[in-house]
Structures are given as C-alpha cells and as structure tokens.
CSV table of C-alpha atoms and ligand atoms in Angstrom, one decimal:
chain,number,residue,atom,x,y,z
A,10,MET,CA,7.4,12.0,22.6
A,11,ALA,CA,9.5,10.9,25.5
A,12,LYS,CA,13.3,10.8,25.7
A,13,ASN,CA,15.4,8.7,23.4
A,14,THR,CA,13.8,10.1,20.2
A,15,ARG,CA,15.4,11.3,17.1
A,16,SER,CA,14.2,12.9,13.8
A,17,VAL,CA,13.4,10.9,10.7
A,18,ASN,CA,12.9,12.7,7.4
A,19,PHE,CA,11.2,11.3,4.4
A,20,THR,CA,8.8,12.2,1.7
A,21,LEU,CA,5.3,11.2,2.6
A,22,ASN,CA,2.6,11.3,-0.1
A,23,GLY,CA,4.7,13.8,-2.1
A,24,GLN,CA,5.6,16.1,0.8
A,25,LYS,CA,8.9,16.3,2.6
A,26,ARG,CA,8.2,15.6,6.3
A,27,SER,CA,10.1,15.3,9.5
A,28,PHE,CA,8.9,13.3,12.5
A,29,GLU,CA,10.2,12.5,15.9
A,30,THR,CA,10.5,8.7,16.5
A,31,ARG,CA,12.0,6.2,18.8
A,32,PRO,CA,14.5,3.7,17.5
A,33,ASP,CA,12.1,0.8,18.1
A,34,GLU,CA,9.0,2.5,16.5
A,35,LYS,CA,7.6,0.8,13.4
A,36,LEU,CA,6.6,2.9,10.4
A,37,LEU,CA,3.0,1.7,10.8
A,38,THR,CA,2.8,3.1,14.4
A,39,LEU,CA,4.3,6.4,13.3
A,40,LEU,CA,1.9,6.8,10.4
A,41,ARG,CA,-1.1,6.0,12.4
A,42,ARG,CA,-0.3,8.4,15.3
A,43,GLU,CA,0.3,11.1,12.7
A,44,GLY,CA,-3.2,10.6,11.4
A,45,TYR,CA,-2.6,8.3,8.4
A,46,ARG,CA,-5.1,5.8,9.7
A,47,GLY,CA,-6.1,4.4,6.3
A,48,THR,CA,-3.0,2.2,6.8
A,49,LYS,CA,-4.3,-0.6,9.0
A,50,TYR,CA,-2.9,-2.7,11.8
A,51,GLY,CA,-3.8,-6.3,11.3
A,52,CYS,CA,-1.3,-9.0,12.3
A,53,GLY,CA,1.7,-6.9,13.1
A,54,GLN,CA,3.8,-9.7,11.8
A,55,GLY,CA,4.1,-9.3,8.1
A,56,THR,CA,1.5,-11.8,7.1
A,57,CYS,CA,-1.8,-10.0,6.4
A,58,GLY,CA,-0.9,-7.0,4.2
A,59,ALA,CA,-3.4,-4.6,5.9
A,60,CYS,CA,-0.5,-2.2,6.6
A,61,THR,CA,0.9,-2.1,3.1
A,62,VAL,CA,2.4,1.1,2.0
A,63,LEU,CA,4.8,1.9,-0.9
A,64,VAL,CA,8.4,2.6,-0.1
A,65,ASP,CA,10.3,3.8,-3.1
A,66,GLY,CA,7.6,2.2,-5.2
A,67,ARG,CA,7.7,-1.2,-3.6
A,68,ALA,CA,4.8,-2.7,-1.7
A,69,THR,CA,6.1,-2.9,1.9
A,70,TYR,CA,4.7,-4.1,5.2
A,71,ALA,CA,4.8,-0.9,7.4
A,72,CYS,CA,4.4,-3.1,10.5
A,73,LEU,CA,7.9,-4.6,9.9
A,74,LEU,CA,9.8,-1.5,8.8
A,75,TYR,CA,11.3,0.6,11.5
A,76,ALA,CA,10.3,4.3,11.1
A,77,MET,CA,14.0,5.2,11.0
A,78,GLN,CA,14.5,2.9,8.0
A,79,ALA,CA,12.3,5.4,6.0
A,80,GLU,CA,15.0,8.0,6.2
A,81,GLY,CA,15.4,9.7,2.9
A,82,ARG,CA,12.9,7.5,1.1
A,83,GLU,CA,9.6,8.1,-0.6
A,84,VAL,CA,6.6,6.7,1.4
A,85,ARG,CA,3.1,6.6,0.0
A,86,THR,CA,0.0,5.6,2.0
A,87,ILE,CA,-3.6,4.9,0.9
A,88,GLU,CA,-4.3,8.6,1.5
A,89,SER,CA,-2.4,9.2,-1.7
A,90,ALA,CA,-4.4,6.8,-3.8
A,91,GLY,CA,-7.8,8.4,-4.1
A,92,THR,CA,-10.4,10.2,-2.0
A,93,PHE,CA,-14.0,9.6,-1.2
A,94,ASP,CA,-15.0,12.2,-3.9
A,95,ASP,CA,-12.3,11.2,-6.3
A,96,PRO,CA,-11.5,7.5,-6.0
A,97,SER,CA,-9.0,5.7,-8.2
A,98,GLU,CA,-10.2,3.4,-10.9
A,99,PHE,CA,-9.5,0.3,-8.7
A,100,GLN,CA,-11.4,1.8,-5.8
A,101,LYS,CA,-14.4,2.5,-8.1
A,102,GLN,CA,-14.3,-1.1,-9.4
A,103,LEU,CA,-14.1,-2.5,-5.9
A,104,VAL,CA,-17.3,-0.7,-5.0
A,105,ALA,CA,-19.0,-1.7,-8.3
A,106,ALA,CA,-18.1,-5.3,-7.8
A,107,GLY,CA,-19.4,-5.3,-4.2
A,108,ALA,CA,-15.9,-6.3,-3.1
A,109,VAL,CA,-15.7,-4.3,0.1
A,110,GLN,CA,-17.2,-6.0,3.1
A,111,CYS,CA,-15.6,-5.0,6.4
A,112,GLY,CA,-13.0,-3.1,4.2
A,113,TYR,CA,-10.1,-3.6,6.6
A,114,CYS,CA,-7.9,-5.3,3.9
A,115,ILE,CA,-8.8,-2.8,1.1
A,116,PRO,CA,-6.2,-0.1,1.7
A,117,GLY,CA,-3.4,-2.7,1.5
A,118,MET,CA,-4.9,-4.2,-1.6
A,119,VAL,CA,-5.1,-0.9,-3.3
A,120,MET,CA,-1.4,-0.1,-2.5
A,121,SER,CA,-0.2,-3.5,-3.7
A,122,ALA,CA,-2.2,-2.9,-6.9
A,123,THR,CA,-0.7,0.5,-7.3
A,124,ALA,CA,2.8,-1.0,-7.1
A,125,LEU,CA,1.7,-3.5,-9.7
A,126,MET,CA,0.3,-0.9,-12.1
A,127,GLU,CA,3.3,1.5,-11.7
A,128,THR,CA,5.9,-1.2,-12.2
A,129,GLU,CA,4.8,-3.9,-14.7
A,130,THR,CA,4.1,-3.6,-18.3
A,131,VAL,CA,2.7,-7.0,-18.8
A,132,LEU,CA,-0.3,-7.6,-16.5
A,133,GLU,CA,-1.0,-11.3,-16.9
A,134,ASP,CA,-2.7,-13.2,-14.1
A,135,GLU,CA,0.5,-14.8,-12.7
A,136,ILE,CA,2.2,-11.4,-12.4
A,137,VAL,CA,-0.9,-9.9,-10.8
A,138,LYS,CA,-1.0,-12.7,-8.2
A,139,GLU,CA,2.6,-12.2,-7.4
A,140,TYR,CA,1.9,-8.7,-6.3
A,141,MET,CA,-1.4,-9.4,-4.5
A,142,ASP,CA,-0.5,-12.6,-2.7
A,143,GLY,CA,0.8,-10.8,0.4
A,144,ASN,CA,-2.7,-9.3,1.0
A,145,LEU,CA,-5.2,-11.4,2.9
A,146,CYS,CA,-9.0,-10.8,3.1
A,147,ARG,CA,-11.1,-12.5,5.8
A,148,CYS,CA,-14.5,-11.6,4.3
A,149,THR,CA,-14.8,-11.8,0.5
A,150,GLY,CA,-13.3,-15.0,-0.7
A,151,TYR,CA,-11.2,-12.9,-3.0
A,152,GLU,CA,-13.3,-13.4,-6.1
A,153,LYS,CA,-14.9,-10.0,-6.2
A,154,ILE,CA,-11.6,-8.3,-5.4
A,155,TRP,CA,-10.0,-10.2,-8.3
A,156,VAL,CA,-12.9,-9.2,-10.6
A,157,ALA,CA,-12.5,-5.6,-9.7
A,158,LEU,CA,-8.7,-5.7,-10.2
A,159,ARG,CA,-8.9,-7.5,-13.5
A,160,LYS,CA,-11.5,-5.0,-14.8
A,161,THR,CA,-9.2,-2.1,-13.7
A,162,LEU,CA,-6.2,-3.6,-15.5
A,163,ASP,CA,-8.2,-4.5,-18.6
A,164,LYS,CA,-9.7,-1.0,-18.8
A,165,ARG,CA,-6.3,0.5,-18.3
A,166,ALA,CA,-4.8,-1.7,-21.1
A,167,ALA,CA,-7.8,-0.8,-23.4
A,168,GLU,CA,-7.2,2.9,-22.9
A,169,GLY,CA,-3.5,2.5,-23.6
A,170,GLY,CA,-2.8,3.4,-20.0
A,171,LYS,CA,0.8,3.9,-19.3
A,172,PRO,CA,2.3,1.2,-17.2
A,173,ALA,CA,5.5,2.4,-15.8
A,174,LYS,CA,8.9,1.2,-16.5
A,175,LYS,CA,9.6,-2.4,-15.7
A,176,THR,CA,11.9,-2.1,-12.7
A,177,ALA,CA,11.3,-5.4,-11.0
A,178,LYS,CA,11.0,-3.4,-7.8
A,179,GLY,CA,7.4,-3.2,-7.0
A,180,ALA,CA,6.5,-6.7,-5.9
A,181,ARG,CA,6.9,-7.5,-2.2
A,182,LYS,CA,9.5,-10.1,-1.5
B,25,FES,FE1,1.5,-5.7,8.7
B,25,FES,FE2,-0.4,-7.6,9.0
B,25,FES,S1,-0.3,-5.7,10.0
B,25,FES,S2,1.3,-7.5,7.5
B,26,FES,FE1,-13.0,-7.6,5.3
B,26,FES,FE2,-11.3,-7.9,3.3
B,26,FES,S1,-13.3,-7.0,3.2
B,26,FES,S2,-11.0,-8.3,5.4
C-alpha cells in the first residue's frame, strides 16, 4: 500500500490478523482486497445489507465502518458461516427453498441471521424481522428467504438448539 498507512489488528474468522490500511479505508474494502469476497459491495451507503459482517457479534455494515475501527475487535465474514461442502443449516434451507436467485444479498442475509441465532433466545417473527430488515433483496420478493429462515429457526428450536445468551447486542441499529 502507499504512504500514509498504518496497521490494524483484529480477529478475523477466529484468527488474529494484522493488515495495513489507510485512515480512510472502509472495512469492506480491506476485506475484499484481502480475498474475503463473499462480503459484497452493494450500495456503499448502509442501506442494502450486502456487506453485512459481524463485529463483536453484532450485524454491521462493513461499508460504513472504517477498517481502523475494527482494531482489537472480533470480525466474522460469510467465509466463517459455512462452505460449499459443509453449508450451515440456513444455507441448506435457502437452497432447498429456491431462495437464491442472483445470490448477491445472501451472504449478508446469512450473517444477520447468524447474529440473530447467536443472540436471541426467543425467535418470534417480530424479533426475526428486526434483525433482517437491514438486508434488501432485489430478486426474490423475500418470501422464500423468509420460509428458509423460519424453517431453520423452527428446526433449531425443535432440536433444542442453543441460542446464545440474550445480550441485546446482535441487531443492527
Ligand atoms: Fe453496505 Fe449496501 S454495501 S449496506
Ligand atoms: Fe438477488 Fe437477493 S437473490 S438480490
């Protein structure tokens, strides 16, 4: 990188990492240039949710956060959520429901749903909507995404899945 850079250190998908960044670089730009391209650039203005990552467990627009603001924090991207060969339950349900069209919104959806499932103990529709309403989809009309998420949550509840502690931290504000 050019002059006027400095180091930023944070945990990325479970590993302590150090990157060179400029003071004006956004976290989204840093992640993508470092190869974490599952995190998408959509509006760049904090409205579409395509860039959603988790920062200390909270769903966060990576296009709005300066990379330097990640110093000392825990960042998770879609690359931590599942793989092609070992998808998460929500990713499986999205495929089963035919909820993925262009797919551009899906990484952000998955990360917001992750924040939801790791934070809330009561997964009623209103709470679910609070977590997901920062994620836009231009293709699907939302219905199939909703079906996939609801099935994921209901399956988790039926299996006695462990929602995390209620921290009131995970929803994007
Ligand atoms: Fe960040 Fe749209 S690219 S909210
Ligand atoms: Fe295309 Fe959601 S599937 S934007």
